[in-house]
CSV table of C-alpha atoms in Angstrom, one decimal:
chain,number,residue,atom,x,y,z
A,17,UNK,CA,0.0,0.0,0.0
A,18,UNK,CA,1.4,3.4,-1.3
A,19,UNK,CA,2.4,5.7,2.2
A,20,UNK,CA,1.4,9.4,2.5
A,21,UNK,CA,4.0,12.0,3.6
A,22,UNK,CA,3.7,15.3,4.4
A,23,UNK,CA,6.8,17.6,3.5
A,24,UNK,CA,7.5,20.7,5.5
A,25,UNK,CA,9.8,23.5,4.7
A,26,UNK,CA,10.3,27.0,3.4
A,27,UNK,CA,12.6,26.5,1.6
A,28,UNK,CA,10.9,26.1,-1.6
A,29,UNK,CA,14.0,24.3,-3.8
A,30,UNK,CA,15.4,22.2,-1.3
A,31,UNK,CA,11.4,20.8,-0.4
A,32,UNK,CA,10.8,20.4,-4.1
A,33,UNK,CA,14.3,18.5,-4.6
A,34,UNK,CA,13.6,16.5,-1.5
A,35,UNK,CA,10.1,15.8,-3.0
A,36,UNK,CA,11.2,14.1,-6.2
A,37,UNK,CA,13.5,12.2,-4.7
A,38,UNK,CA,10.8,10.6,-2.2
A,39,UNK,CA,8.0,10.4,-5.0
A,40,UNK,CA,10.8,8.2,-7.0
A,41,UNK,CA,11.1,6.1,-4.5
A,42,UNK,CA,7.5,5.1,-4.3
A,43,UNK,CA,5.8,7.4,-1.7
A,44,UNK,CA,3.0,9.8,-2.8
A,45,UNK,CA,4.1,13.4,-1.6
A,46,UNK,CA,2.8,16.8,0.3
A,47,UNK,CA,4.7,19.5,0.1
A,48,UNK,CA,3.3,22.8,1.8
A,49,UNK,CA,5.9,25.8,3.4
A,50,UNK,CA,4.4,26.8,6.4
A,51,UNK,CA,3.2,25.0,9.9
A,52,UNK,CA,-0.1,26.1,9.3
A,53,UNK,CA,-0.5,24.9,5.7
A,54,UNK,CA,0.9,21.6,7.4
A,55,UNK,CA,-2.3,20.9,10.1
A,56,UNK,CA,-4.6,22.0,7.3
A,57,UNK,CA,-3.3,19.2,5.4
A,58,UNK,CA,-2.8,17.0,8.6
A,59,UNK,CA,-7.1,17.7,9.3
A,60,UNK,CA,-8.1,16.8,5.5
A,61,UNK,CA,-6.0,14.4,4.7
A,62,UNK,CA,-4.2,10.7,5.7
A,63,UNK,CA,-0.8,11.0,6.6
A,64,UNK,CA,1.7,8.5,7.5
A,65,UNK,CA,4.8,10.2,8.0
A,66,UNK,CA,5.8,14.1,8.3
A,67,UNK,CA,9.3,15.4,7.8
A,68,UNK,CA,9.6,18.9,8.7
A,69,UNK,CA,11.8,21.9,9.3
A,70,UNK,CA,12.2,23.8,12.4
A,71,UNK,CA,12.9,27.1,11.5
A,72,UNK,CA,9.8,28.6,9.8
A,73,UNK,CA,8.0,31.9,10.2
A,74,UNK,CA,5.0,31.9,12.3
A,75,UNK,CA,4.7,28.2,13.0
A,76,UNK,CA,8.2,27.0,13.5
A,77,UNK,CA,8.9,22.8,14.0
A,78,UNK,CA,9.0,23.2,17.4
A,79,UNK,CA,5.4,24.9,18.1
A,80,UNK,CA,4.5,22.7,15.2
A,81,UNK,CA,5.0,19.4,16.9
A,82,UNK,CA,3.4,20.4,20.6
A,83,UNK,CA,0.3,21.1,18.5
A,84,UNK,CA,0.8,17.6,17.0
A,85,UNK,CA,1.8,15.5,20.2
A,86,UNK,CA,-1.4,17.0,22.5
A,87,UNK,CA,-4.0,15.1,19.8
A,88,UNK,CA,-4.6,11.7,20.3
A,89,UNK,CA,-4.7,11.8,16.3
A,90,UNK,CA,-1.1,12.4,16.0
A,91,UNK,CA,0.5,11.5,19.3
A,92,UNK,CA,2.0,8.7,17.3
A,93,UNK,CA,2.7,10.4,13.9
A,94,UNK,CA,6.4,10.0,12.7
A,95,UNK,CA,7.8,13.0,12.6
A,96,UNK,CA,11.5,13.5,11.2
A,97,UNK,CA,13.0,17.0,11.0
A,98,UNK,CA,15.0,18.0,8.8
A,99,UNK,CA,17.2,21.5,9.9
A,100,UNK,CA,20.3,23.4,10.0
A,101,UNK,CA,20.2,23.2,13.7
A,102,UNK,CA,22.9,21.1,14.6
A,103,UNK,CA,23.3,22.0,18.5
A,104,UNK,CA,23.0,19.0,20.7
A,105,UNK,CA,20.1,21.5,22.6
A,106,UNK,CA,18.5,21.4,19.6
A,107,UNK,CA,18.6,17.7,19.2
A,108,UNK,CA,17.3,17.2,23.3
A,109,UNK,CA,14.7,19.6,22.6
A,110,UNK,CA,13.3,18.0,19.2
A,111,UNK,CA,13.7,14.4,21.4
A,112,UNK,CA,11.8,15.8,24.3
A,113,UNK,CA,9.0,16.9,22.3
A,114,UNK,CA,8.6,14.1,20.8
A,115,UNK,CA,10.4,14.0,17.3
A,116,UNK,CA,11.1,10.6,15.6
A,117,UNK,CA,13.9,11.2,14.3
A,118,UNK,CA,16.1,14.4,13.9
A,119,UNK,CA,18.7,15.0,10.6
A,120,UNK,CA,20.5,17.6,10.1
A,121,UNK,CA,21.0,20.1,7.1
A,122,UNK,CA,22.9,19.1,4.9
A,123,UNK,CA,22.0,15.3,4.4
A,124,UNK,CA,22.7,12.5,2.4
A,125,UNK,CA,19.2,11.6,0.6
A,126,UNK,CA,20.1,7.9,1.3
A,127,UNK,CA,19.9,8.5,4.8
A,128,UNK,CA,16.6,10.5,4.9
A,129,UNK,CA,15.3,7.4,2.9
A,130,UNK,CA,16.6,4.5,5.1
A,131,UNK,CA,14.8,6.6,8.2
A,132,UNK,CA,11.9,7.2,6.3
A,133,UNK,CA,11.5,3.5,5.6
A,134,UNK,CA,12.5,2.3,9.0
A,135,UNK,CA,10.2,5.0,10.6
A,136,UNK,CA,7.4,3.3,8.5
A,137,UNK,CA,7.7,0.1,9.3
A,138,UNK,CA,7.7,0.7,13.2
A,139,UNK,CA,5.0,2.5,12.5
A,140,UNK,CA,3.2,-0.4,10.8
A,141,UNK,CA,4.0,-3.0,14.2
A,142,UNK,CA,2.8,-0.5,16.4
A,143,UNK,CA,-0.3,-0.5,14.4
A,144,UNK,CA,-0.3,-4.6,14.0
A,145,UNK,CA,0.1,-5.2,17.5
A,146,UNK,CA,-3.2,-3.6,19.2
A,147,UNK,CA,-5.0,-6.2,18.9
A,148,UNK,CA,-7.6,-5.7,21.2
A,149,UNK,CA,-11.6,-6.4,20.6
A,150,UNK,CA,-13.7,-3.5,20.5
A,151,UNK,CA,-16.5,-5.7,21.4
A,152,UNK,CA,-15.6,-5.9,25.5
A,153,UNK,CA,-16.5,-2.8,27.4
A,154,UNK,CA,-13.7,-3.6,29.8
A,155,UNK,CA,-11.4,-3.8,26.8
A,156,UNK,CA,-12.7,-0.1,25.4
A,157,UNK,CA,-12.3,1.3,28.8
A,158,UNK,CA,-8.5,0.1,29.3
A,159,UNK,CA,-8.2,1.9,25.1
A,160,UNK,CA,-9.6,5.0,26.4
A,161,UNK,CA,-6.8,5.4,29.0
A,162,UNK,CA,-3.7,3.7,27.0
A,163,UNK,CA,-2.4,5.5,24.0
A,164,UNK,CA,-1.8,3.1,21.0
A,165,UNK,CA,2.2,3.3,21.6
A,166,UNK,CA,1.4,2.7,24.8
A,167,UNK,CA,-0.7,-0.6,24.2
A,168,UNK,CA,1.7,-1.8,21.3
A,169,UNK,CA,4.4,-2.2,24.1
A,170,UNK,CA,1.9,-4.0,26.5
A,171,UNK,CA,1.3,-6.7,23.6
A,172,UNK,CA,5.3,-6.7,23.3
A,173,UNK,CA,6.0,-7.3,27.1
A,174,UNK,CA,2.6,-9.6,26.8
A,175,UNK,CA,4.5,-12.0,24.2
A,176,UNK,CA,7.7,-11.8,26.8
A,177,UNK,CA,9.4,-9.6,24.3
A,178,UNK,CA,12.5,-7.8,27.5
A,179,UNK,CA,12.9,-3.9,26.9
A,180,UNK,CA,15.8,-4.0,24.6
A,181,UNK,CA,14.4,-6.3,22.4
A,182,UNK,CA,11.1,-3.9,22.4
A,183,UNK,CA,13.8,-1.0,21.6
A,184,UNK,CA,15.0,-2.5,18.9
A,185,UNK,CA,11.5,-3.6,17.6
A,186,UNK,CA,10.2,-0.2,17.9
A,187,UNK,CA,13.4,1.9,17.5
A,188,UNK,CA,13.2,3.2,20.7
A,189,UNK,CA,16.0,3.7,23.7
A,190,UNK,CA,16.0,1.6,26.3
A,191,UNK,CA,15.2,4.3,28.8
A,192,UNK,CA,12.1,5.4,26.8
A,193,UNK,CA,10.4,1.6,26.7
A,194,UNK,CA,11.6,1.6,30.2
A,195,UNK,CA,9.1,4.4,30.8
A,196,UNK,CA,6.4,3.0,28.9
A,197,UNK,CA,6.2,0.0,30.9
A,198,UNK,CA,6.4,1.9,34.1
A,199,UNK,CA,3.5,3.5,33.1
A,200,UNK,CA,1.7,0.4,32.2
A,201,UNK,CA,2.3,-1.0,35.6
A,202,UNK,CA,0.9,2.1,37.1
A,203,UNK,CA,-2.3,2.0,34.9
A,204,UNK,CA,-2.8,-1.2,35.4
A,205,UNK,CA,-2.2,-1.2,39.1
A,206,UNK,CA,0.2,-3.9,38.6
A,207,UNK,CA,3.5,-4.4,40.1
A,208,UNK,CA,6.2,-6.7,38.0
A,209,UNK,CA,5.6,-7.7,34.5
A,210,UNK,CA,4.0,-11.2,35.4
A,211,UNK,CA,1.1,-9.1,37.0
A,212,UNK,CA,1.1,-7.0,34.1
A,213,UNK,CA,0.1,-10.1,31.6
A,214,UNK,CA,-1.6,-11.5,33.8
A,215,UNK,CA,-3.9,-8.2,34.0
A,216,UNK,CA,-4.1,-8.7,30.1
A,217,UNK,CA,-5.1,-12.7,30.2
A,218,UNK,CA,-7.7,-11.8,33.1
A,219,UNK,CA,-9.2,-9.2,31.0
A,220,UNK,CA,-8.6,-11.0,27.9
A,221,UNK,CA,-6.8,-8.1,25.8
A,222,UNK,CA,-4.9,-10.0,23.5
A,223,UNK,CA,-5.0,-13.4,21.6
A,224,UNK,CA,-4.4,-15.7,23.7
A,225,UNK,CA,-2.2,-17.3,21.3
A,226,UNK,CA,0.5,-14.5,21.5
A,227,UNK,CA,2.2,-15.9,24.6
A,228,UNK,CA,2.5,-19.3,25.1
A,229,UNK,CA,3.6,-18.7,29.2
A,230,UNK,CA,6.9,-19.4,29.2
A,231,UNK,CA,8.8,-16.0,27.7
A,232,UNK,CA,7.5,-13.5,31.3
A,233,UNK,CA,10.2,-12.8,32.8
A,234,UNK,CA,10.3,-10.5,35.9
């Protein structure tokens, strides 16, 4: 299935250069030059993956992505950007608000590809691994309060997948999974990671199938 991204930048030649090159390479492409023009698009239309730049009149990356990260819409959008800022600041700050993946200005189109694509296909576990029934009103209740990453790393830790193996899976760093889980123990009122899939067989959240009981491990 063809992927949707969103492209954002003001700077008009390097966003239609960097446009070709992804539309060759198979994705269908948005390009707009402004933050604004970008949650237009991100309200009308499917996306799957938005690379943007930070410094931008008006709506720069930065107030662009708080928008994004406080709708339960986006909250798990990828979101790469693409910038001349190169201070490690900048980097923390883009991490800490909740960027994907952060390449600096100028890039090797290779690389923005191979992140692009990797990006993608996390993005299409996390989506793959919620399996839970929509038909159990205990089931939408524990939706409602989990956010899909969120419940993608429960199934993980449910199929006795250990937190660097869920980092790698994801593309996450250890501490981040690590932070996840601690806040599907507190959710769950649980206290180890036994408890924790035990809460998910009790209230039968997952195929059964998934773990066979013999990969939980405190």
């Amino acid at each position: 299935m063809k992927k949707y991204l969103l492209l954002v930048d003001d700077d008009l030649d390097l966003m239609y250069a960097v446009s070709r090159y992804l539309s060759n390479e198979g994705f269908s492409v948005i390009s707009v030059s402004s933050g604004q023009d970008a949650l237009k698009i991100l309200q009308s239309k499917h996306i799957d993956l938005m690379v943007t730049d930070i410094i931008m009149p008006n709506l720069d990356g930065y107030d662009l992505i708080k928008l994004l990260r406080i709708s339960p819409k986006f909250f798990n959008l990828p979101i790469i950007f693409l910038t001349a800022k190169g201070m490690t600041s900048d980097r923390i700050k883009a991490y800490d608000l909740g960027c994907s993946s952060y390449l600096t200005k100028p890039f090797d189109p290779n690389e923005l590809l191979s992140i692009v694509r990797n990006l993608l296909k996390n993005s299409d576990v996390i989506s793959e691994s919620v399996g839970i029934s929509q038909n159990n009103n205990q089931n939408k209740l524990v939706n409602s309060i989990l956010t899909s990453k969120e419940l993608a790393i429960f199934h993980l830790v449910y199929q006795g997948l250990m937190n660097k193996e869920i980092a790698v899976k994801l593309n996450l760093n250890l501490r981040t999974v690590e932070k996840y889980v601690s806040r599907l123990l507190t959710k769950s009122n649980t206290r180890n990671r036994t408890e924790l899939v035990k809460f998910a067989l009790t209230n039968n959240l997952f195929d059964s199938r998934a773990n066979d009981g013999n990969r939980t491990r405190e």
